[in-house]
């Protein structure tokens, strides 16, 4: 994306082949937003907007569509920044001071006309992708303290004169990322969370907007954005009726509900990144943009150097079959079974710590139970590695049980309110990770565990939220410092152990968000592995995340399922598991030979296509929201292979004759083959393929390759 500045017009432009973002400095020194959408031709295209625009009011009455709103005079919209000074003043008048363009980054400095407050707006781009990331660095340049009552990352303005439909994703534990859609009226709608430790299970910090709800998977303009933050956040969608033209602004950043940091002289507050993007070809192309961004720029370690080709190993995890009922003998007996079916990574989940035979004890004491693991973790690690497998383990660093040596030694380490009995949830308290001493303690024991247990993989979990944030939580900005500490620890682990695979889990998908995206090789999709529920969960998860990130203890889950008791045939569960990163949660010690052999053959087939599946776009050919069936196309980015997954349940007689399903994104001149059937890319996209799905728990997987 090219960044430019026209001195004559005082116009900033960021232009890619698909998107343009533009703003300018007006005659009063204020930054005004001009445009976000498909690219224009030249700077002169903006002369009409700069000379007169009914939505951008020049003159002393103030500015609407401010690039970084701060409650300037007669701007009544949602502000990004509110500050309280020592003399009681609470308004800001931010004017342009300077800017620097360096490669793909723009920095614009604003200063208040009177008070010693400086704001640096930072704009980030990624190659030619139609994306612009924004964050703000707010600095107290004086000597007296300044309280920030609101400090958002950015405001984005939609083209005026339209009615907008909002698409966002909300839910709860075991029902994450459920699609929500609504038309926005002249009002203010806010998405927010205030549970401290996670956000995504309840509101994923992501939005998409299309005019009048008219966009589809393949057609229409979609404006979208995501906040790179895993803690408490706010996104506000405010439609103002201005000069008879509807004007929608979107502001987003950390929540000010429980965070109003005080900046002493010289101190700064840095907001998280808030990225906006634009698709001119519907929601499907929006997903393509997000996939390219992750493959080429965001995913950690090997993905950055190998253009997204880093493959995820097949996991066998102890949680679903055994939960806390694990010991040395059982796990040593389990290892050959993992090897037999073709598993590659053996993971001990919760239950390995001292006294941890249920969820009421052991959290905080990160040593192996000497009674159940007399040889320690080292004996298990050696056996796993001797079998040619990778070894991993589960931890929950942010939590502590009352029944633990850690809590008995440090009862003051937990988040709690004075004169209240601290409340438990899942029999645990939350450690005050906003404190640097506790953060550093966590780093010390994690380093020791990773090295002593010879880990190849670490799964970080978090299983409760909080509303007891401790003394002076607002002024101490506990909710922000807490999450900054979590990011600090993850960054430390990534840098110190570059070959260690990491899974981000938070009671399932509680932190499946863009804040954690750059730290983890897998992001737990949900604790719910019931494949019927997964039809909805995965369709939405894969709307914005590449499917190889779709973690969890058992993509191929046990039956009956522990979430809802549903019994599902093995074939359906295997097909469902292939859509994600492929992990096995079945009890291999009690499984019969037929089950083990079927898992072995399925894993072998998956490995043949894994490189393509894990480097593919996902197209929603038929949505589970519209039918009793679902069809997903996984198209490798070089268009040499594609896979069609089809799932059906509760199909009726009138569903027997399904339509031909037209593929997307193929090379029209290429010829593709599957099981002896050959079709051109053009025919696959224009004529389509026939699938047969009948009754309940019916699935189909077909692999196609370029001839």
XYZ file of C-alpha atoms in Angstrom:
707
model
C 0.000 0.000 0.000
C 1.455 3.345 -1.059
C 1.432 6.172 1.504
C 1.645 9.753 0.256
C 1.186 13.351 1.422
C 0.148 16.257 -0.823
C 1.473 19.454 0.764
C -0.787 21.702 -1.335
C -3.968 19.975 -0.233
C -2.516 18.770 3.097
C -3.904 15.414 2.060
C -2.798 11.987 3.316
C -3.566 8.945 1.132
C -2.965 5.228 1.634
C -3.694 3.389 -1.606
C -3.533 -0.277 -2.614
C -4.881 -1.962 -5.726
C -8.196 -2.591 -3.893
C -8.614 0.094 -1.211
C -7.934 3.731 -0.443
C -7.938 5.506 2.900
C -7.650 9.323 2.953
C -7.726 12.193 5.445
C -6.525 15.790 5.499
C -5.584 18.741 7.694
C -8.267 21.431 7.483
C -7.781 25.199 7.721
C -8.016 25.060 11.528
C -5.351 22.392 11.880
C -7.822 19.603 12.646
C -7.527 16.174 11.010
C -10.674 15.325 9.035
C -11.474 11.960 7.514
C -12.320 12.104 3.818
C -12.668 8.621 2.423
C -12.463 4.865 2.914
C -13.343 2.506 0.063
C -12.340 1.497 -3.459
C -9.315 3.430 -4.788
C -9.646 6.771 -6.559
C -7.420 8.101 -9.321
C -5.512 11.087 -7.950
C -5.250 13.801 -5.337
C -7.411 16.094 -7.461
C -10.361 13.737 -6.913
C -10.539 15.151 -3.387
C -10.804 18.809 -4.330
C -14.589 18.705 -4.157
C -14.485 17.247 -0.640
C -11.813 19.671 0.502
C -13.660 22.721 -0.843
C -17.111 21.833 0.467
C -18.743 18.819 2.014
C -22.028 18.869 3.938
C -20.726 16.242 6.335
C -17.338 17.870 6.965
C -18.206 21.294 8.352
C -15.347 23.811 8.080
C -15.223 26.804 10.340
C -15.041 27.626 14.023
C -18.108 25.540 14.902
C -15.838 22.533 14.878
C -15.224 19.338 12.940
C -17.343 16.327 12.146
C -15.779 13.126 10.814
C -12.707 13.929 12.895
C -9.907 11.478 12.165
C -9.353 11.069 15.913
C -12.434 12.501 17.708
C -11.801 14.204 21.039
C -15.048 16.070 21.767
C -13.890 19.138 19.880
C -16.411 21.971 19.856
C -19.793 20.954 18.470
C -18.625 17.410 17.776
C -21.231 15.431 19.687
C -20.201 11.965 18.509
C -18.402 9.195 20.337
C -14.859 10.378 21.174
C -11.669 8.369 20.957
C -9.968 10.461 23.622
C -11.234 12.085 26.810
C -8.796 13.524 29.325
C -9.098 15.258 32.698
C -6.477 17.864 33.623
C -5.437 19.120 37.037
C -7.443 22.362 36.654
C -10.660 20.466 35.960
C -10.715 20.904 32.161
C -11.977 17.870 30.229
C -12.064 19.036 26.589
C -9.346 18.693 23.957
C -8.463 20.713 20.865
C -5.996 18.541 18.962
C -4.200 20.207 16.042
C -1.733 18.866 13.490
C 1.943 19.249 14.396
C 4.039 17.018 12.124
C 4.231 13.674 10.348
C 6.743 11.055 9.215
C 6.333 8.473 6.438
C 8.670 5.482 6.655
C 8.078 2.569 4.302
C 4.663 1.136 5.056
C 4.079 3.250 8.167
C 2.753 6.769 8.728
C 3.033 8.668 12.020
C 1.053 11.872 12.518
C 1.615 13.960 15.653
C -1.188 16.065 17.152
C -0.940 18.451 20.097
C -3.551 20.173 22.190
C -3.777 23.929 21.547
C -3.196 24.703 25.231
C -2.662 21.667 27.443
C 0.544 19.560 27.475
C -0.904 16.490 25.776
C 0.438 14.930 22.596
C -1.129 12.186 20.466
C 0.805 10.281 17.834
C -1.457 8.476 15.364
C 0.333 5.459 13.882
C -0.876 3.913 10.605
C 0.449 0.489 9.546
C 0.070 -1.268 6.186
C 0.919 -4.755 4.918
C 2.149 -4.884 1.335
C -0.671 -4.360 -1.153
C -3.372 -5.793 1.091
C -6.492 -3.588 1.481
C -5.857 -3.128 5.197
C -4.837 -0.189 7.386
C -3.952 -0.697 11.045
C -4.201 2.192 13.490
C -3.083 2.836 17.034
C -2.485 5.926 19.165
C 0.390 6.876 21.472
C -0.929 9.387 24.035
C 1.745 11.275 25.972
C 1.632 13.685 28.884
C 4.279 16.257 27.953
C 3.761 18.308 31.125
C 4.555 17.789 34.790
C 1.068 17.434 36.319
C -0.886 14.142 36.132
C -3.500 13.677 33.407
C -6.301 11.111 33.733
C -7.447 9.392 30.540
C -11.174 8.768 30.861
C -11.248 7.203 27.397
C -8.338 6.214 25.166
C -9.493 4.414 22.044
C -7.324 3.210 19.194
C -9.112 4.788 16.235
C -12.307 5.984 14.603
C -13.362 4.831 11.138
C -15.973 6.578 8.999
C -18.203 4.829 6.500
C -19.381 6.431 3.242
C -22.293 8.703 4.049
C -25.851 8.579 2.814
C -26.329 4.816 3.284
C -28.029 2.494 5.734
C -25.689 -0.126 7.124
C -26.069 -3.712 8.282
C -23.724 -4.822 11.050
C -22.410 -8.402 11.144
C -20.652 -9.419 14.328
C -20.041 -12.606 16.274
C -21.153 -13.251 19.845
C -21.860 -16.229 22.086
C -20.688 -17.948 25.235
C -18.682 -20.915 26.384
C -19.230 -23.830 23.968
C -21.188 -21.585 21.598
C -18.573 -19.115 20.451
C -18.706 -16.855 17.346
C -22.417 -17.149 16.617
C -23.234 -14.830 13.713
C -25.398 -11.815 14.568
C -26.772 -9.342 12.012
C -28.810 -6.175 12.368
C -29.562 -2.955 10.508
C -28.203 0.154 12.190
C -30.525 3.082 12.804
C -29.923 6.639 13.999
C -28.546 5.586 17.327
C -25.448 4.358 19.085
C -24.825 0.612 19.365
C -21.968 -0.655 21.499
C -20.249 -4.025 21.629
C -18.238 -4.406 24.800
C -16.900 -6.839 27.354
C -15.987 -6.240 30.991
C -14.823 -9.635 32.248
C -11.083 -8.818 32.367
C -9.477 -12.014 31.154
C -11.027 -12.648 27.737
C -13.462 -11.262 25.204
C -13.978 -13.488 22.192
C -16.347 -16.071 23.694
C -18.849 -13.304 24.383
C -18.101 -10.707 21.707
C -15.382 -11.294 19.146
C -13.677 -7.900 18.616
C -14.509 -7.921 14.907
C -17.129 -6.238 12.726
C -18.312 -6.191 9.122
C -20.635 -3.621 7.556
C -22.482 -3.711 4.245
C -24.995 -1.245 2.814
C -28.657 -2.193 3.399
C -27.643 -5.819 4.021
C -27.247 -6.295 0.282
C -23.842 -7.984 0.132
C -23.424 -11.738 -0.321
C -20.521 -14.161 -0.264
C -19.485 -13.086 -3.776
C -21.037 -9.673 -4.383
C -21.132 -6.258 -2.741
C -18.927 -3.960 -0.714
C -17.968 -5.014 2.796
C -16.149 -2.758 5.256
C -14.640 -4.673 8.162
C -12.356 -4.246 11.131
C -10.774 -6.036 14.047
C -9.247 -4.953 17.345
C -5.985 -6.678 18.266
C -6.878 -7.118 21.921
C -7.913 -10.020 24.161
C -9.183 -8.098 27.170
C -12.019 -5.715 27.910
C -12.889 -3.684 24.825
C -15.509 -1.373 23.374
C -16.657 -0.882 19.799
C -19.267 1.800 19.186
C -21.297 2.142 15.991
C -22.910 5.561 15.939
C -25.222 6.751 13.176
C -25.697 10.506 13.151
C -28.213 12.329 10.948
C -26.255 15.264 9.620
C -27.459 17.712 6.959
C -30.009 15.081 5.867
C -27.252 12.547 5.246
C -26.717 9.489 7.440
C -23.139 9.248 8.699
C -21.825 6.142 10.489
C -18.692 6.233 12.624
C -16.999 3.280 14.305
C -14.727 3.783 17.320
C -12.881 0.997 19.078
C -10.286 0.273 21.698
C -9.785 -0.787 25.278
C -12.795 -0.442 27.546
C -12.945 2.613 29.775
C -15.405 0.811 32.058
C -12.644 -0.369 34.393
C -9.587 1.447 33.059
C -8.890 5.165 33.400
C -5.105 5.348 33.534
C -3.342 8.336 35.061
C -0.321 9.588 33.130
C 2.341 11.326 35.171
C 4.694 13.765 33.497
C 6.456 12.164 30.526
C 4.389 8.964 30.614
C 2.614 7.503 27.592
C -0.306 5.187 26.962
C -0.180 3.025 23.829
C -3.476 1.694 22.516
C -3.815 -1.705 20.825
C -3.912 -1.931 17.045
C -7.303 -1.500 15.354
C -7.281 -2.613 11.697
C -9.798 -1.794 8.992
C -10.229 -3.436 5.599
C -12.373 -3.298 2.474
C -13.725 -5.963 0.121
C -15.417 -5.064 -3.164
C -16.423 -8.698 -3.737
C -18.496 -9.676 -0.735
C -17.813 -11.577 2.445
C -15.916 -14.353 0.672
C -13.215 -11.969 -0.521
C -13.088 -10.455 2.959
C -12.055 -13.894 4.217
C -9.431 -14.182 1.450
C -7.903 -10.869 2.544
C -7.781 -11.982 6.178
C -6.225 -15.323 5.194
C -3.496 -13.707 3.068
C -2.754 -11.330 5.942
C -2.354 -14.209 8.405
C -0.378 -16.493 6.086
C 2.048 -13.833 4.870
C 2.409 -11.430 7.790
C 0.849 -12.437 11.121
C 1.287 -16.119 11.998
C 4.346 -16.774 14.145
C 7.727 -18.269 13.412
C 7.899 -20.655 10.443
C 4.761 -19.310 8.839
C 6.434 -15.967 8.260
C 9.404 -17.457 6.440
C 7.501 -20.180 4.616
C 4.551 -18.117 3.356
C 2.048 -19.882 5.562
C 3.097 -23.434 4.753
C 3.958 -24.424 8.327
C 1.974 -27.631 8.947
C 0.343 -28.409 12.280
C 1.062 -31.849 13.792
C -1.734 -34.287 14.600
C -2.422 -34.191 18.332
C -3.603 -36.893 20.698
C -4.743 -35.205 23.923
C -5.627 -36.860 27.224
C -8.476 -34.535 28.271
C -11.556 -35.865 26.512
C -10.936 -39.544 27.271
C -9.635 -39.184 30.843
C -9.982 -35.635 32.196
C -8.187 -35.728 35.605
C -7.898 -39.528 35.763
C -4.299 -39.844 34.550
C -1.140 -41.448 35.906
C 2.251 -42.586 34.702
C 1.249 -46.130 33.732
C -1.820 -45.076 31.770
C 0.119 -42.506 29.791
C 3.028 -44.838 29.081
C 0.509 -47.407 27.788
C -1.124 -44.688 25.666
C 2.004 -43.700 23.763
C 2.195 -46.818 21.515
C -1.469 -46.330 20.598
C -0.738 -42.780 19.475
C 2.118 -44.096 17.367
C -0.064 -46.837 15.888
C -2.714 -44.519 14.475
C -0.195 -42.009 13.093
C -0.442 -39.314 15.743
C 2.501 -36.951 15.955
C 2.119 -34.957 19.177
C 1.187 -36.446 22.561
C -0.292 -33.915 25.001
C -0.955 -34.288 28.720
C -3.828 -31.974 29.536
C -5.072 -30.841 32.955
C -4.512 -33.134 35.941
C -0.750 -33.745 36.036
C 0.094 -31.376 38.949
C 0.482 -32.288 42.598
C -2.917 -33.027 44.148
C -4.739 -32.259 40.897
C -7.278 -35.115 40.747
C -10.171 -32.661 40.336
C -10.593 -28.934 39.702
C -10.445 -28.006 43.395
C -6.707 -28.301 44.041
C -3.279 -28.007 42.483
C -3.488 -24.864 40.361
C -0.445 -22.759 41.126
C 1.781 -25.691 42.118
C 3.428 -26.465 38.789
C 5.200 -29.744 39.647
C 4.181 -33.256 38.668
C 2.256 -35.223 41.285
C 4.916 -37.504 42.867
C 2.348 -40.194 43.717
C 0.865 -40.581 40.257
C 4.044 -39.684 38.331
C 6.935 -41.117 40.361
C 9.277 -40.692 37.395
C 8.248 -37.073 36.918
C 7.451 -35.516 33.576
C 10.918 -36.405 32.336
C 10.084 -40.126 32.202
C 6.983 -39.435 30.080
C 8.885 -37.011 27.849
C 11.666 -39.547 27.209
C 9.157 -42.270 26.318
C 7.315 -39.948 23.947
C 10.499 -38.840 22.229
C 11.812 -42.423 22.038
C 8.622 -43.260 20.124
C 9.419 -40.546 17.604
C 6.630 -38.266 18.817
C 6.478 -34.688 20.055
C 5.612 -33.985 23.685
C 3.311 -31.289 25.046
C 1.618 -30.246 28.248
C -1.251 -28.073 29.540
C -0.874 -25.128 31.939
C -3.113 -22.397 33.376
C -0.636 -19.748 34.575
C -3.140 -17.032 35.535
C -5.049 -19.074 38.124
C -4.643 -20.527 41.593
C -6.747 -22.838 43.735
C -7.347 -21.922 47.395
C -6.132 -25.464 48.081
C -2.573 -24.953 46.838
C 0.825 -24.266 48.320
C 1.051 -21.100 46.229
C -2.093 -19.564 47.707
C -1.154 -20.541 51.241
C 2.186 -18.767 50.741
C 0.846 -15.737 48.861
C -2.837 -15.044 49.643
C -2.216 -11.396 48.686
C -1.443 -12.348 45.057
C -5.057 -12.722 43.973
C -7.431 -10.121 42.576
C -9.905 -9.259 45.322
C -11.750 -6.353 46.930
C -11.172 -5.112 50.503
C -13.695 -6.187 53.129
C -15.063 -8.916 50.848
C -14.595 -12.647 50.848
C -12.983 -13.409 47.478
C -15.239 -15.362 45.155
C -14.203 -18.538 43.413
C -15.318 -19.738 40.007
C -14.385 -23.269 38.974
C -12.813 -23.434 42.452
C -10.103 -20.942 41.541
C -8.942 -17.380 42.071
C -7.260 -15.098 39.533
C -3.700 -14.004 40.111
C -3.110 -10.271 39.774
C -1.078 -10.486 36.590
C -1.012 -6.691 36.352
C 1.757 -6.869 38.973
C 5.240 -7.197 37.500
C 6.486 -9.442 40.318
C 3.745 -12.010 39.650
C 4.323 -11.749 35.905
C 8.028 -12.449 36.409
C 7.256 -15.368 38.751
C 5.161 -16.921 35.968
C 7.980 -16.501 33.467
C 10.441 -18.215 35.814
C 8.396 -21.373 36.360
C 7.315 -21.567 32.707
C 10.958 -21.430 31.613
C 11.869 -24.160 34.075
C 8.960 -26.374 32.963
C 9.625 -25.959 29.247
C 13.268 -26.866 29.660
C 13.063 -29.615 32.282
C 10.158 -31.419 30.605
C 11.782 -31.067 27.165
C 8.557 -29.648 25.754
C 7.797 -29.362 22.068
C 4.372 -27.867 22.702
C 2.672 -25.802 25.407
C -1.075 -25.295 25.785
C -1.976 -22.176 27.792
C -5.500 -22.202 29.219
C -7.595 -19.679 31.191
C -10.906 -20.731 32.691
C -12.629 -17.869 34.475
C -13.512 -14.193 34.336
C -13.355 -11.544 37.058
C -15.145 -8.471 38.339
C -13.113 -8.074 41.560
C -10.150 -6.096 40.307
C -8.688 -4.872 43.575
C -7.870 -1.501 45.098
C -7.830 1.532 42.808
C -8.362 -0.665 39.763
C -9.567 2.217 37.596
C -6.580 4.469 38.201
C -4.126 1.573 38.109
C -5.628 0.474 34.782
C -5.605 -3.101 36.063
C -7.624 -4.469 33.154
C -5.128 -3.076 30.634
C -1.971 -3.915 32.590
C -3.255 -7.445 33.162
C -3.549 -8.133 29.436
C -0.268 -6.372 28.686
C 1.415 -8.788 31.104
C -0.121 -11.756 29.325
C 1.167 -10.431 26.003
C 4.583 -9.837 27.596
C 4.835 -13.467 28.737
C 3.694 -14.837 25.358
C 6.231 -12.638 23.587
C 8.963 -13.868 25.935
C 8.128 -17.521 25.234
C 8.022 -16.944 21.462
C 11.395 -15.221 21.470
C 13.196 -17.565 23.873
C 11.789 -20.818 22.443
C 11.322 -20.235 18.697
C 10.735 -23.952 17.988
C 8.126 -24.456 20.715
C 4.590 -24.914 19.386
C 2.030 -22.878 21.340
C -1.717 -23.247 21.717
C -3.870 -20.389 22.973
C -6.893 -21.640 24.917
C -9.265 -19.754 27.196
C -12.071 -22.000 28.348
C -12.272 -22.960 24.678
C -12.395 -19.987 22.308
C -12.353 -17.154 24.831
C -9.182 -15.684 23.323
C -9.655 -16.688 19.693
C -9.060 -13.118 18.588
C -6.604 -10.948 16.684
C -4.823 -9.936 19.871
C -3.433 -13.439 20.358
C -3.155 -14.281 16.667
C 0.519 -13.420 16.306
C 1.594 -15.435 19.350
C 0.028 -18.880 18.880
C 0.311 -21.772 16.408
C -3.161 -23.020 17.361
C -6.122 -21.143 18.846
C -8.678 -23.263 20.618
C -11.865 -22.979 18.588
C -14.176 -24.173 21.344
C -14.459 -26.745 24.105
C -17.499 -27.922 22.155
C -16.311 -30.640 19.761
C -19.795 -31.995 18.984
C -19.594 -32.121 15.162
C -23.160 -30.913 14.646
C -22.478 -27.817 16.727
C -19.087 -27.528 15.025
C -20.859 -27.007 11.683
C -21.904 -23.564 12.914
C -18.859 -22.842 15.090
C -16.306 -23.692 12.403
C -18.137 -21.903 9.586
C -17.911 -18.702 11.611
C -14.423 -19.314 13.026
C -13.065 -19.887 9.516
C -14.694 -16.675 8.311
C -11.772 -14.783 9.826
C -9.194 -17.376 10.975
C -7.286 -19.884 8.855
C -8.570 -23.382 9.709
C -5.211 -24.878 10.666
C -5.400 -22.671 13.756
C -8.633 -24.402 14.826
C -7.319 -25.988 18.000
C -8.941 -27.969 20.753
C -8.295 -31.208 22.598
C -10.289 -33.369 20.205
C -11.342 -32.223 16.750
C -12.239 -35.914 16.340
C -14.257 -36.146 19.525
C -15.600 -38.981 21.652
C -19.159 -40.227 21.242
C -21.487 -39.619 23.033
C -20.245 -36.045 23.256
C -19.601 -34.660 26.744
C -21.137 -31.276 25.931
C -24.619 -32.403 24.950
C -24.640 -36.203 25.053
C -25.097 -36.532 21.278
C -23.856 -39.767 19.692
C -22.400 -39.244 16.214
C -20.928 -41.851 13.825
C -17.150 -42.014 13.545
C -17.117 -41.134 9.833
C -18.888 -37.833 10.463
C -16.491 -37.013 13.317
C -13.453 -37.793 11.160
C -14.675 -35.567 8.329
C -15.335 -32.786 10.838
C -11.840 -33.197 12.323
C -10.216 -32.780 8.914
C -11.659 -29.262 8.592
C -9.510 -28.111 11.513
C -5.983 -28.893 12.656
C -6.873 -32.552 13.317
C -6.590 -33.665 16.926
C -7.812 -36.956 18.379
C -9.768 -37.010 21.646
C -10.914 -40.646 21.581
C -9.850 -43.124 24.275
C -7.304 -45.142 22.334
C -6.755 -47.610 25.195
C -10.332 -48.903 25.081
C -10.976 -48.408 21.336
C -11.382 -51.623 19.359
C -9.094 -52.597 16.489
C -11.609 -51.503 13.858
C -11.730 -47.989 15.324
C -7.950 -47.764 15.603
C -7.481 -48.917 12.019
C -10.087 -46.473 10.724
C -8.367 -43.630 12.562
C -5.036 -44.773 11.148
C -6.301 -44.764 7.559
C -8.057 -41.417 8.002
C -4.928 -39.811 9.457
C -2.829 -41.218 6.613
C -5.263 -39.720 4.088
C -5.280 -36.413 5.917
C -1.481 -36.273 5.853
C -1.489 -36.669 2.060
C -3.545 -33.479 1.744
C -2.506 -31.628 4.894
C -0.155 -29.169 3.219
C -2.899 -28.054 0.849
C -5.684 -28.069 3.473
C -3.643 -26.002 5.894
C -2.655 -23.466 3.230
C -6.136 -22.956 1.768
C -8.859 -20.370 1.540
C -12.233 -21.562 2.837
C -15.294 -20.735 0.728
C -18.752 -21.099 2.218
C -20.490 -22.721 -0.753
C -23.637 -23.603 1.215
C -24.125 -22.164 4.688
C -25.523 -24.102 7.627
C -27.513 -20.936 8.398
C -29.550 -21.443 5.230
C -29.840 -25.228 4.906
C -29.914 -28.545 6.726
C -26.522 -29.114 5.167
C -23.227 -27.311 4.749
C -20.688 -27.306 1.904
C -17.201 -25.852 2.380
C -14.532 -25.593 -0.309
C -10.884 -25.545 0.790
C -8.856 -24.099 -2.096
C -5.075 -24.171 -1.870
C -3.752 -20.700 -2.516
C -1.778 -21.775 -5.588
C -5.010 -23.360 -6.924
C -3.417 -26.781 -7.474
C -5.682 -28.631 -5.040
C -9.087 -28.170 -3.486
C -11.194 -30.224 -1.107
C -14.965 -30.247 -0.756
C -16.435 -30.983 2.686
C -20.164 -31.582 2.915
C -22.146 -32.223 6.100
C -25.850 -32.876 6.494
C -28.196 -33.532 9.391
C -31.978 -33.723 9.661
C -32.386 -33.767 5.884
C -35.918 -34.395 4.618
C -37.276 -36.135 1.535
C -37.397 -32.816 -0.309
C -33.673 -32.368 0.378
C -32.879 -35.597 -1.448
C -32.142 -33.922 -4.763
C -29.529 -31.338 -3.836
C -28.478 -28.667 -6.324
C -25.173 -28.813 -8.120
C -22.692 -26.874 -6.037
C -20.574 -24.383 -7.956
C -16.981 -24.024 -6.797
C -15.122 -20.726 -6.471
C -11.656 -19.326 -7.104
C -10.333 -22.087 -9.392
C -8.118 -21.640 -12.428
C -10.736 -21.769 -15.217
C -8.210 -23.119 -17.738
C -6.948 -25.932 -15.512
C -8.283 -29.481 -15.394
C -8.988 -30.997 -11.973
C -9.506 -34.663 -11.072
C -11.092 -36.567 -8.195
C -11.550 -40.355 -8.143
C -11.278 -40.589 -11.916
C -13.663 -37.698 -12.626
C -12.125 -34.830 -14.605
C -13.575 -31.336 -15.028
C -12.163 -27.999 -16.065
C -11.956 -25.236 -13.511
C -14.479 -23.302 -15.568
C -16.957 -26.190 -15.512
C -16.489 -26.736 -11.786
C -17.322 -23.062 -11.208
C -20.134 -22.794 -13.782
C -21.762 -26.245 -13.766
C -20.661 -27.416 -10.337
C -20.499 -30.841 -8.713
C -23.223 -33.159 -7.476
C -23.168 -34.326 -3.848
C -25.300 -36.961 -2.182
C -26.401 -36.331 1.400
C -29.306 -38.122 3.045
C -30.899 -38.297 6.482
C -28.861 -37.696 9.620
C -25.120 -37.505 10.301
C -24.188 -37.715 6.639
C -20.904 -36.391 5.312
C -18.787 -36.335 2.190
C -15.138 -35.436 1.563
C -13.713 -35.227 -1.960
C -10.133 -34.309 -2.820
C -9.430 -32.688 -6.187
C -6.034 -31.991 -7.761
C -4.866 -30.184 -10.866
C -4.018 -32.645 -13.637
